[in-house]
Short mmCIF file of C-alpha atoms and ligand atoms in Angstrom, two decimals:
data_model
loop_
_atom_site.label_atom_id
_atom_site.label_comp_id
_atom_site.label_asym_id
_atom_site.label_seq_id
_atom_site.Cartn_x
_atom_site.Cartn_y
_atom_site.Cartn_z
CA MET A 1 20.11 11.57 -15.22
CA SER A 2 20.80 10.31 -12.10
CA ASP A 3 21.59 6.18 -11.17
CA PRO A 4 18.92 3.71 -11.31
CA THR A 5 17.69 2.04 -7.66
CA THR A 6 18.43 -1.42 -7.55
CA LEU A 7 15.20 -2.58 -6.45
CA VAL A 8 16.04 -6.12 -4.80
CA ILE A 9 12.90 -7.99 -4.11
CA LEU A 10 13.73 -10.49 -1.49
CA GLY A 11 10.83 -13.35 -1.52
CA ALA A 12 10.59 -12.91 -5.69
CA SER A 13 8.61 -16.02 -6.09
CA GLY A 14 6.17 -15.43 -2.93
CA ASP A 15 2.27 -14.36 -3.39
CA LEU A 16 3.03 -10.86 -2.52
CA THR A 17 5.82 -10.23 -4.98
CA SER A 18 3.26 -11.07 -7.72
CA ARG A 19 -0.05 -10.31 -6.30
CA LEU A 20 1.13 -6.75 -5.21
CA LEU A 21 4.48 -5.30 -5.97
CA LEU A 22 5.02 -6.41 -9.15
CA PRO A 23 1.42 -4.64 -10.65
CA GLY A 24 2.45 -1.74 -7.84
CA LEU A 25 5.78 -0.68 -9.80
CA ALA A 26 3.75 -1.70 -12.91
CA SER A 27 0.95 1.09 -12.25
CA LEU A 28 4.10 2.98 -11.22
CA LEU A 29 6.07 3.17 -14.48
CA ALA A 30 3.02 3.42 -16.42
CA VAL A 31 2.21 6.89 -14.63
CA GLU A 32 6.45 7.49 -14.49
CA PRO A 33 7.98 5.90 -17.60
CA ASP A 34 11.27 7.43 -17.23
CA ARG A 35 11.78 6.43 -13.77
CA ARG A 36 15.26 4.05 -13.93
CA VAL A 37 14.99 0.99 -12.12
CA HIS A 38 16.94 -2.51 -12.02
CA VAL A 39 14.65 -5.20 -10.44
CA VAL A 40 16.75 -8.19 -8.94
CA GLY A 41 14.51 -10.51 -7.73
CA VAL A 42 15.45 -13.05 -5.19
CA ASP A 43 14.40 -16.62 -3.80
CA ARG A 44 15.44 -19.72 -2.92
CA ALA A 45 13.12 -21.20 -5.91
CA GLU A 46 14.78 -22.22 -8.64
CA LEU A 47 14.76 -19.53 -11.96
CA ASP A 48 16.51 -17.84 -14.24
CA ASP A 49 16.96 -14.58 -15.63
CA ALA A 50 14.77 -15.06 -18.24
CA GLY A 51 11.82 -16.62 -16.37
CA TRP A 52 12.07 -13.31 -13.93
CA ARG A 53 11.74 -11.00 -17.00
CA ALA A 54 9.03 -12.92 -17.97
CA LYS A 55 7.57 -12.83 -14.82
CA VAL A 56 8.18 -8.85 -15.06
CA THR A 57 6.99 -8.32 -18.21
CA GLU A 58 3.79 -10.31 -17.26
CA ALA A 59 3.03 -8.09 -14.38
CA PHE A 60 3.88 -5.12 -16.76
CA THR A 61 1.67 -6.05 -19.31
CA GLY A 62 -1.95 -4.18 -20.05
CA ALA A 63 -0.76 -2.12 -16.95
CA GLY A 64 -0.20 0.88 -19.00
CA VAL A 65 3.28 0.83 -18.93
CA PRO A 66 4.63 2.49 -22.29
CA GLU A 67 6.15 -0.89 -24.39
CA ASP A 68 9.59 0.66 -24.70
CA ALA A 69 10.05 1.66 -20.75
CA ALA A 70 8.64 -2.05 -19.96
CA ALA A 71 11.01 -3.54 -22.47
CA GLU A 72 14.02 -1.39 -21.11
CA VAL A 73 13.07 -2.63 -17.33
CA ALA A 74 12.40 -6.14 -17.69
CA ALA A 75 15.65 -6.14 -20.19
CA ASP A 76 17.52 -5.20 -16.97
CA ALA A 77 15.79 -7.36 -14.42
CA ARG A 78 17.81 -9.98 -13.24
CA TYR A 79 17.30 -13.18 -10.49
CA VAL A 80 19.67 -14.46 -7.88
CA GLN A 81 18.71 -17.88 -6.88
CA ALA A 82 19.91 -17.82 -2.90
CA ASP A 83 19.09 -18.87 0.48
CA LEU A 84 19.17 -15.71 2.55
CA LEU A 85 19.28 -17.84 5.85
CA GLU A 86 22.63 -18.72 4.25
CA GLN A 87 25.53 -16.14 5.34
CA GLU A 88 27.68 -16.42 2.02
CA GLN A 89 24.60 -16.63 -0.21
CA LEU A 90 23.40 -13.45 1.53
CA ALA A 91 27.11 -11.89 1.21
CA GLY A 92 27.42 -12.94 -2.29
CA LEU A 93 24.28 -11.13 -3.12
CA LEU A 94 25.18 -7.89 -2.05
CA ASP A 95 28.50 -8.18 -3.89
CA GLY A 96 28.61 -5.71 -6.76
CA LEU A 97 25.70 -3.79 -5.98
CA GLY A 98 25.64 -0.46 -5.37
CA GLY A 99 23.28 2.07 -3.81
CA PRO A 100 20.78 3.73 -4.47
CA LEU A 101 19.85 -0.07 -3.07
CA VAL A 102 16.33 -0.62 -1.84
CA LEU A 103 16.32 -4.22 -0.48
CA TYR A 104 12.39 -5.14 0.17
CA PHE A 105 11.67 -8.21 2.46
CA ALA A 106 8.62 -9.83 0.45
CA LEU A 107 9.26 -12.46 3.24
CA PRO A 108 7.76 -13.78 6.19
CA PRO A 109 8.43 -11.88 9.35
CA GLN A 110 10.32 -13.80 11.30
CA VAL A 111 12.30 -14.80 8.21
CA SER A 112 13.28 -11.34 7.26
CA GLN A 113 14.46 -10.69 11.02
CA LYS A 114 16.60 -13.67 10.61
CA VAL A 115 18.11 -12.11 7.53
CA CYS A 116 18.75 -8.72 9.58
CA GLY A 117 20.27 -10.44 11.81
CA LEU A 118 22.74 -11.76 8.87
CA LEU A 119 22.88 -8.15 7.55
CA GLU A 120 24.14 -6.94 10.82
CA ARG A 121 27.76 -9.16 9.69
CA LEU A 122 27.50 -7.86 6.79
CA GLU A 123 28.56 -4.14 5.06
CA LEU A 124 25.96 -2.79 3.05
CA PRO A 125 26.25 -0.32 -0.05
CA GLU A 126 25.50 3.14 0.80
CA ASP A 127 22.17 4.49 0.16
CA THR A 128 20.91 1.33 1.03
CA ARG A 129 16.93 1.41 2.22
CA LEU A 130 15.17 -1.32 3.92
CA ALA A 131 11.36 -1.68 2.96
CA LEU A 132 9.60 -3.97 5.38
CA GLU A 133 5.89 -5.32 5.45
CA LYS A 134 3.70 -5.93 8.56
CA PRO A 135 3.33 -6.99 10.79
CA PHE A 136 6.12 -5.21 12.24
CA GLY A 137 7.18 -7.44 15.87
CA HIS A 138 3.97 -9.05 17.21
CA GLU A 139 3.45 -7.03 20.10
CA LEU A 140 5.44 -3.72 21.70
CA GLU A 141 8.65 -5.45 22.92
CA SER A 142 9.20 -7.48 19.62
CA ALA A 143 8.66 -4.14 17.61
CA GLN A 144 11.58 -2.49 19.84
CA GLU A 145 13.54 -4.78 19.60
CA LEU A 146 12.77 -4.46 15.49
CA ASN A 147 13.61 -1.32 15.55
CA VAL A 148 16.90 -1.91 17.71
CA GLN A 149 17.76 -4.02 15.22
CA LEU A 150 17.35 -2.45 12.04
CA LEU A 151 18.69 0.52 13.02
CA LYS A 152 21.99 -1.21 13.81
CA LEU A 153 21.51 -1.71 9.50
CA VAL A 154 20.71 1.64 8.80
CA PRO A 155 19.35 4.84 9.90
CA GLU A 156 15.68 5.45 10.59
CA ASP A 157 14.64 7.81 7.87
CA ARG A 158 16.09 4.70 5.32
CA ILE A 159 13.54 2.21 7.08
CA HIS A 160 10.19 1.95 5.02
CA ARG A 161 8.28 -0.07 6.78
CA VAL A 162 5.34 -0.41 4.48
CA ASP A 163 1.36 -0.25 4.96
CA HIS A 164 -0.06 -0.05 1.90
CA PHE A 165 -3.14 1.97 3.28
CA LEU A 166 -0.54 4.93 2.96
CA GLY A 167 -0.57 5.01 -0.44
CA VAL A 168 -4.65 4.91 -0.76
CA ASN A 169 -5.76 8.36 -1.90
CA THR A 170 -8.93 8.61 -0.08
CA ILE A 171 -7.00 8.26 2.72
CA LEU A 172 -4.12 10.85 1.82
CA ASN A 173 -7.28 13.05 0.97
CA LEU A 174 -7.85 13.43 4.34
CA ILE A 175 -5.23 15.70 4.57
CA GLY A 176 -6.30 17.69 1.63
CA ILE A 177 -10.43 17.88 3.04
CA ARG A 178 -9.08 18.93 6.45
CA PHE A 179 -6.39 21.30 5.67
CA ALA A 180 -7.83 23.20 2.72
CA ASN A 181 -11.05 23.78 3.90
CA ARG A 182 -12.10 26.61 5.89
CA LEU A 183 -15.74 25.23 6.54
CA LEU A 184 -14.47 22.54 8.39
CA GLN A 185 -11.34 23.32 10.10
CA PRO A 186 -13.14 24.84 12.85
CA MET A 187 -15.24 21.99 13.65
CA TRP A 188 -12.68 19.40 13.51
CA SER A 189 -12.40 18.80 17.27
CA ALA A 190 -14.25 17.41 20.37
CA GLU A 191 -16.71 20.57 20.48
CA HIS A 192 -18.61 20.28 17.16
CA ILE A 193 -17.93 15.94 16.56
CA GLU A 194 -19.81 13.92 18.93
CA ARG A 195 -18.26 10.61 17.72
CA VAL A 196 -15.72 8.77 14.57
CA VAL A 197 -16.26 5.34 13.45
CA ILE A 198 -13.59 4.32 11.08
CA SER A 199 -14.50 1.30 9.64
CA TYR A 200 -13.16 -1.51 6.88
CA ASP A 201 -16.02 -4.36 6.36
CA GLU A 202 -14.91 -6.71 3.83
CA THR A 203 -17.29 -9.41 2.05
CA LEU A 204 -13.89 -11.22 1.53
CA ALA A 205 -13.21 -14.04 3.59
CA LEU A 206 -10.20 -16.02 4.29
CA GLU A 207 -9.38 -16.60 1.01
CA GLY A 208 -6.59 -19.41 1.71
CA ARG A 209 -4.82 -16.97 3.82
CA ALA A 210 -4.52 -19.39 6.96
CA GLY A 211 -0.85 -19.23 7.41
CA TYR A 212 -0.86 -15.68 8.31
CA TYR A 213 -3.99 -14.32 9.35
CA ASP A 214 -5.15 -16.95 11.71
CA GLY A 215 -1.96 -15.97 13.64
CA ALA A 216 -2.75 -12.07 13.52
CA GLY A 217 -6.76 -12.20 13.14
CA ALA A 218 -8.44 -8.52 12.21
CA LEU A 219 -7.33 -6.69 15.30
CA VAL A 220 -3.77 -7.09 14.09
CA ASP A 221 -4.08 -7.67 10.56
CA MET A 222 -6.50 -4.09 10.40
CA ILE A 223 -7.05 -1.80 13.37
CA GLN A 224 -3.57 -2.19 14.99
CA SER A 225 -2.42 -1.40 11.14
CA HIS A 226 -4.06 0.33 8.61
CA LEU A 227 -6.86 2.14 10.91
CA LEU A 228 -4.38 3.56 13.44
CA GLN A 229 -3.19 5.17 10.66
CA ILE A 230 -6.48 6.27 9.57
CA LEU A 231 -6.72 7.95 12.58
CA ALA A 232 -3.80 9.30 12.75
CA PHE A 233 -4.72 11.70 9.38
CA PHE A 234 -7.88 11.68 10.87
CA ALA A 235 -7.40 13.58 13.78
CA MET A 236 -3.51 15.25 13.34
CA GLU A 237 -3.05 18.55 13.92
CA ALA A 238 -2.10 20.80 10.61
CA PRO A 239 1.34 20.03 9.41
CA ALA A 240 3.17 23.64 7.67
CA SER A 241 4.20 21.02 4.40
CA LEU A 242 3.85 17.66 3.23
CA ASP A 243 7.51 17.31 4.25
CA GLU A 244 7.90 13.86 5.65
CA VAL A 245 9.60 15.24 9.29
CA GLU A 246 6.62 17.37 9.91
CA VAL A 247 3.69 14.99 8.62
CA ARG A 248 5.21 12.11 10.17
CA SER A 249 5.89 13.72 13.51
CA VAL A 250 1.69 15.53 13.76
CA LYS A 251 0.60 11.80 13.26
CA ALA A 252 3.14 10.24 15.53
CA GLN A 253 1.73 13.05 18.34
CA VAL A 254 -1.73 11.42 17.76
CA LEU A 255 -1.06 7.93 18.56
CA ARG A 256 0.72 8.77 21.28
CA ALA A 257 -2.01 10.50 22.98
CA THR A 258 -4.01 7.54 22.27
CA ARG A 259 -5.21 4.69 24.42
CA VAL A 260 -8.27 2.41 24.65
CA TRP A 261 -11.59 4.18 26.23
CA GLY A 262 -12.17 4.44 29.80
CA GLU A 263 -8.69 2.38 29.72
CA ASP A 264 -10.69 -0.61 29.91
CA PRO A 265 -10.42 -3.67 26.72
CA THR A 266 -13.35 -5.25 28.71
CA THR A 267 -15.80 -2.72 27.97
CA ALA A 268 -14.44 -1.31 24.76
CA SER A 269 -13.63 -3.68 22.81
CA ARG A 270 -15.71 -6.38 21.22
CA ARG A 271 -14.57 -9.60 18.85
CA ALA A 272 -16.24 -12.03 16.87
CA ARG A 273 -15.85 -14.87 14.02
CA TYR A 274 -17.91 -15.53 11.00
CA THR A 275 -19.67 -19.42 11.00
CA ALA A 276 -20.55 -21.00 8.22
CA GLY A 277 -23.08 -18.40 5.17
CA ARG A 278 -23.44 -16.90 2.28
CA SER A 279 -21.37 -14.19 1.06
CA GLU A 280 -21.91 -12.59 -2.27
CA ASP A 281 -23.30 -15.90 -3.52
CA ARG A 282 -20.84 -18.30 -2.49
CA ASP A 283 -20.99 -20.94 0.32
CA VAL A 284 -18.44 -19.96 3.11
CA PRO A 285 -17.50 -22.24 5.57
CA SER A 286 -17.29 -21.69 9.38
CA TYR A 287 -13.75 -19.76 9.73
CA VAL A 288 -12.63 -22.73 12.07
CA ASP A 289 -13.14 -25.31 8.71
CA GLU A 290 -11.52 -23.13 6.67
CA GLU A 291 -7.80 -24.84 5.71
CA GLY A 292 -5.13 -24.51 7.60
CA VAL A 293 -6.83 -22.96 10.87
CA ASP A 294 -6.16 -23.63 13.65
CA PRO A 295 -9.34 -23.82 16.30
CA ALA A 296 -6.90 -23.36 19.35
CA ASN A 297 -5.98 -19.91 18.11
CA ASP A 298 -8.86 -18.42 18.83
CA THR A 299 -9.05 -16.17 16.06
CA GLU A 300 -11.40 -13.49 15.39
CA THR A 301 -12.56 -12.47 12.10
CA LEU A 302 -14.25 -8.84 13.04
CA ALA A 303 -12.91 -7.13 15.68
CA GLU A 304 -14.59 -3.81 17.16
CA VAL A 305 -12.26 -1.64 19.49
CA VAL A 306 -13.29 2.63 21.48
CA LEU A 307 -10.13 4.38 21.76
CA GLU A 308 -9.64 8.13 22.71
CA VAL A 309 -7.71 10.53 21.55
CA ALA A 310 -6.60 12.55 24.95
CA ASN A 311 -5.47 15.20 24.15
CA ALA A 312 -6.77 19.16 23.97
CA ARG A 313 -8.35 18.62 20.80
CA TRP A 314 -10.41 15.66 20.78
CA ALA A 315 -10.40 14.43 24.74
CA GLY A 316 -14.05 12.98 24.81
CA VAL A 317 -14.89 11.72 21.50
CA PRO A 318 -15.05 8.10 21.33
CA PHE A 319 -13.35 6.36 18.10
CA VAL A 320 -14.71 3.64 16.82
CA LEU A 321 -11.96 1.20 14.88
CA ARG A 322 -14.19 -1.59 13.42
CA SER A 323 -12.91 -4.11 10.93
CA GLY A 324 -14.10 -7.47 9.95
CA LYS A 325 -14.38 -10.31 7.27
CA ALA A 326 -16.99 -12.34 5.25
CA LEU A 327 -19.55 -9.51 6.11
CA ARG A 328 -22.62 -8.70 3.92
CA GLU A 329 -21.63 -5.64 2.47
CA PRO A 330 -18.38 -3.69 1.91
CA ALA A 331 -18.47 -0.74 4.42
CA LYS A 332 -14.99 1.27 3.86
CA GLN A 333 -15.27 4.59 5.43
CA VAL A 334 -14.61 7.19 7.88
CA VAL A 335 -18.28 8.12 9.24
CA VAL A 336 -18.09 11.68 11.23
CA THR A 337 -21.26 12.54 13.62
CA PHE A 338 -21.48 15.73 14.71
CA ARG A 339 -22.95 17.37 17.95
CA PRO A 340 -26.65 18.37 17.70
CA PRO A 341 -26.88 22.43 17.39
CA ARG A 342 -26.96 24.22 20.60
CA HIS A 343 -30.85 25.23 20.11
CA VAL A 344 -33.24 24.50 17.14
CA PRO A 345 -36.00 27.08 16.57
CA THR A 346 -38.89 25.47 18.18
CA GLY A 347 -41.33 24.47 15.88
CA LEU A 348 -38.73 22.92 13.17
CA LYS A 349 -40.02 19.42 12.56
CA ASP A 350 -37.79 16.33 12.19
CA CYS A 351 -34.66 17.31 12.33
CA THR A 352 -33.56 15.06 15.41
CA GLU A 353 -30.83 13.18 13.00
CA PRO A 354 -27.31 14.28 13.62
CA ASP A 355 -25.19 16.09 10.81
CA GLN A 356 -22.78 13.69 9.30
CA LEU A 357 -19.57 13.50 7.29
CA ILE A 358 -18.94 10.06 5.46
CA LEU A 359 -15.33 9.97 3.70
CA GLU A 360 -15.92 6.79 1.62
CA LEU A 361 -12.49 5.18 1.41
CA LYS A 362 -13.68 2.59 -1.19
CA PRO A 363 -15.12 3.55 -4.20
CA GLY A 364 -13.58 7.48 -2.99
CA ALA A 365 -16.32 9.84 -2.28
CA VAL A 366 -17.63 12.15 0.36
CA ASP A 367 -20.93 13.00 1.85
CA VAL A 368 -22.54 15.50 3.64
CA VAL A 369 -25.67 14.42 5.49
CA LEU A 370 -27.62 17.84 6.50
CA SER A 371 -31.19 18.28 7.32
CA MET A 372 -33.08 19.91 4.65
CA ASN A 373 -36.54 21.00 3.61
CA ALA A 374 -38.84 17.89 2.86
CA GLU A 375 -41.59 18.12 0.37
CA GLY A 376 -44.16 20.59 1.05
CA ASP A 377 -44.33 22.15 4.90
CA PRO A 378 -41.62 24.75 4.62
CA PHE A 379 -40.73 23.63 8.39
CA GLU A 380 -40.44 20.33 8.20
CA LEU A 381 -37.15 18.61 7.55
CA GLU A 382 -35.51 15.64 6.27
CA GLN A 383 -31.70 14.48 6.08
CA LYS A 384 -30.03 14.88 2.60
CA VAL A 385 -26.97 13.86 1.01
CA ILE A 386 -24.38 16.18 -0.89
CA ARG A 387 -22.42 13.98 -2.45
CA ALA A 388 -19.10 14.44 -4.63
CA GLU A 389 -17.32 11.59 -6.24
CA LEU A 390 -13.18 12.00 -5.40
CA GLY A 391 -10.86 11.75 -8.72
CA LYS A 392 -9.49 8.13 -9.58
CA SER A 393 -5.91 7.38 -8.00
CA ARG A 394 -3.58 7.98 -10.40
CA MET A 395 -1.27 4.30 -9.60
CA LEU A 396 -2.23 1.54 -7.25
CA PRO A 397 -1.79 2.00 -3.78
CA TYR A 398 1.73 -0.13 -3.79
CA GLY A 399 3.16 2.02 -6.89
CA GLU A 400 2.88 4.99 -4.69
CA VAL A 401 3.97 3.36 -1.64
CA LEU A 402 7.29 2.13 -3.86
CA ALA A 403 7.38 5.66 -5.35
CA GLY A 404 8.48 6.82 -2.13
CA ILE A 405 10.65 3.98 -1.25
CA LEU A 406 12.74 4.39 -4.61
CA ASP A 407 13.05 7.97 -3.69
CA GLY A 408 14.28 7.85 -0.27
CA ASP A 409 11.74 9.44 0.88
CA PRO A 410 9.79 8.15 3.92
CA LEU A 411 6.64 10.00 3.34
CA LEU A 412 4.02 7.33 3.37
CA SER A 413 6.17 5.02 5.37
CA ILE A 414 5.66 3.83 9.04
CA ARG A 415 7.96 5.97 11.54
CA GLY A 416 9.62 3.47 14.22
CA ASP A 417 7.88 4.81 17.29
CA VAL A 418 4.79 4.67 15.32
CA ALA A 419 5.10 0.94 14.36
CA GLU A 420 5.79 0.57 18.65
CA ASP A 421 2.88 3.02 19.82
CA CYS A 422 0.57 1.12 17.61
CA TRP A 423 1.21 -2.13 19.26
CA ARG A 424 1.13 -0.26 22.84
CA ILE A 425 -2.64 1.01 22.00
CA VAL A 426 -3.37 -2.86 20.93
CA ASP A 427 -1.34 -5.01 23.48
CA PRO A 428 -4.10 -4.74 26.62
CA VAL A 429 -6.83 -5.29 24.50
CA LEU A 430 -4.61 -8.57 23.13
CA ALA A 431 -4.26 -9.41 26.87
CA ALA A 432 -7.87 -8.91 27.73
CA TRP A 433 -8.81 -11.18 24.63
CA ARG A 434 -6.13 -14.13 25.60
CA ALA A 435 -7.23 -13.71 28.95
CA GLY A 436 -10.97 -14.75 28.09
CA SER A 437 -12.32 -11.47 29.41
CA VAL A 438 -14.26 -10.70 26.46
CA PRO A 439 -16.31 -13.14 24.84
CA MET A 440 -16.28 -14.77 21.65
CA GLN A 441 -19.12 -13.80 19.88
CA ASP A 442 -19.96 -15.46 16.43
CA TYR A 443 -21.87 -14.15 12.88
CA PRO A 444 -22.92 -16.04 9.94
CA ALA A 445 -20.97 -15.01 6.42
CA GLY A 446 -22.54 -12.73 4.67
CA SER A 447 -24.39 -10.93 7.49
CA ASP A 448 -24.09 -7.75 9.25
CA GLY A 449 -22.12 -9.21 12.23
CA PRO A 450 -23.17 -10.49 15.66
CA ASP A 451 -26.96 -9.53 16.66
CA GLY A 452 -26.68 -6.25 18.40
CA TRP A 453 -23.65 -4.94 17.05
CA GLY A 454 -24.55 -2.97 13.88
CA VAL A 455 -22.32 -1.01 12.18
CA VAL A 456 -22.56 2.38 13.63
CA PRO A 457 -22.83 2.23 17.50
CA PRO A 458 -25.53 3.95 19.28
CA ARG A 459 -24.83 7.36 20.22
CA SER A 460 -23.36 8.12 23.46
O1 LIG B 1 -3.49 -5.58 4.36
C1 LIG B 1 -4.59 -5.81 3.98
O2 LIG B 1 -5.11 -5.16 3.79
C2 LIG B 1 -6.77 -6.06 3.03
C3 LIG B 1 -7.30 -4.82 2.88
O3 LIG B 1 -6.71 -3.60 1.99
P1 LIG B 1 -7.35 -3.54 0.54
O4 LIG B 1 -6.45 -2.87 -0.05
O5 LIG B 1 -7.24 -5.03 -0.28
O6 LIG B 1 -8.92 -3.78 0.42
C4 LIG B 1 -7.23 -7.38 4.12
O7 LIG B 1 -8.17 -7.52 3.02
C5 LIG B 1 -6.44 -8.20 4.33
O8 LIG B 1 -6.48 -8.81 5.24
C6 LIG B 1 -4.91 -6.99 4.97
O9 LIG B 1 -4.06 -8.00 5.35
#
């Protein structure tokens, strides 16, 4: 049996650890109970091994981890109380840790960066991997600097820039649906597709996350990161296999070709912020009145950007990426609108609506919307939906992503150049917004967004 991987969670008492990492690990162990992993929690907070083990056990309870596997992992788990910004304490932590070793930075980005700076002066054990959460930098330049810094510590294939959307089965389904279906393959280009809308509308509001969100906003929180990854899966060329080098290369090619539509963020982007309203039977305060929000930050809670993938396959097709909070209904989907047929026999009635393929990300389903016979007149048509529900995911997205990190496979991690490209794409939008060239609109919480936006923009 191979050596167990040591998973060191830096920031073990934080929200990310209890809300996402430990449940993710539990869901992974439920599927792979033989996986051997030592979970070391590190934080400044006062806690001992027993307290940490209780936390790990709590996360495993009810998650389907077989009892003996849960007991084994919990018994091996250990807690180190340390201030990671103290060089000596950091050195002490690494002492005695061997590879394979994962240092998972569940820390605010500024702290992660400082810790990486201190790690430069230490020798990392052989086969150390680094896992970092978004945001990866705050614009292109800082992402480039962070990449340089990380590469001083370990090679690129041991850096796992985490994006949990890469562990979402309905997003990974894009690979199967696109490349295993002859029916769709010839349709997947500007010749047949008129536009693509990738949206992630949430009913959730700020939910007490001002500390992070108020400095990020919808554009950075969702579009710069998650939605661009969906775009990459949607538009990439076919990889020859699921090997990380191939898949990550074809994704990178797409993002390298992507830019703001018309290279004009003032016409190709919109932003808005929720005001007081009611969402899902709750009163939601105006965003600026939420606890911890600084109105001077001018943070948007709904963002939309139109992009072009300027290559031979996609040039001329608008890709609309949109995400927002406190909206009336969740809309987490990719809507593909096909071009109209070249000619429809004269006499056929009501076939003016375009065909669509809708990939629903949550819950996972595929809808094909086609014109078909209505009742009665055989030449009168109506749009009907052919729907298939996707199979349930085997584990939580964080479980999938963690599996890759623990195995040292970066397939589901963001490559350094891609992290930079995602900033290169949105930086002009951020600059236009900061300069006040795109007005901030508003919408009541629980509505569909500002008047006139609609969920799907009008056909071009
Ligand atoms: O990373 C984030 O993602 C969530 C949406 O993802 P989900 O898997 O929870 O649906 C979003 O609410 C959050 O603001 C963002 O930081």
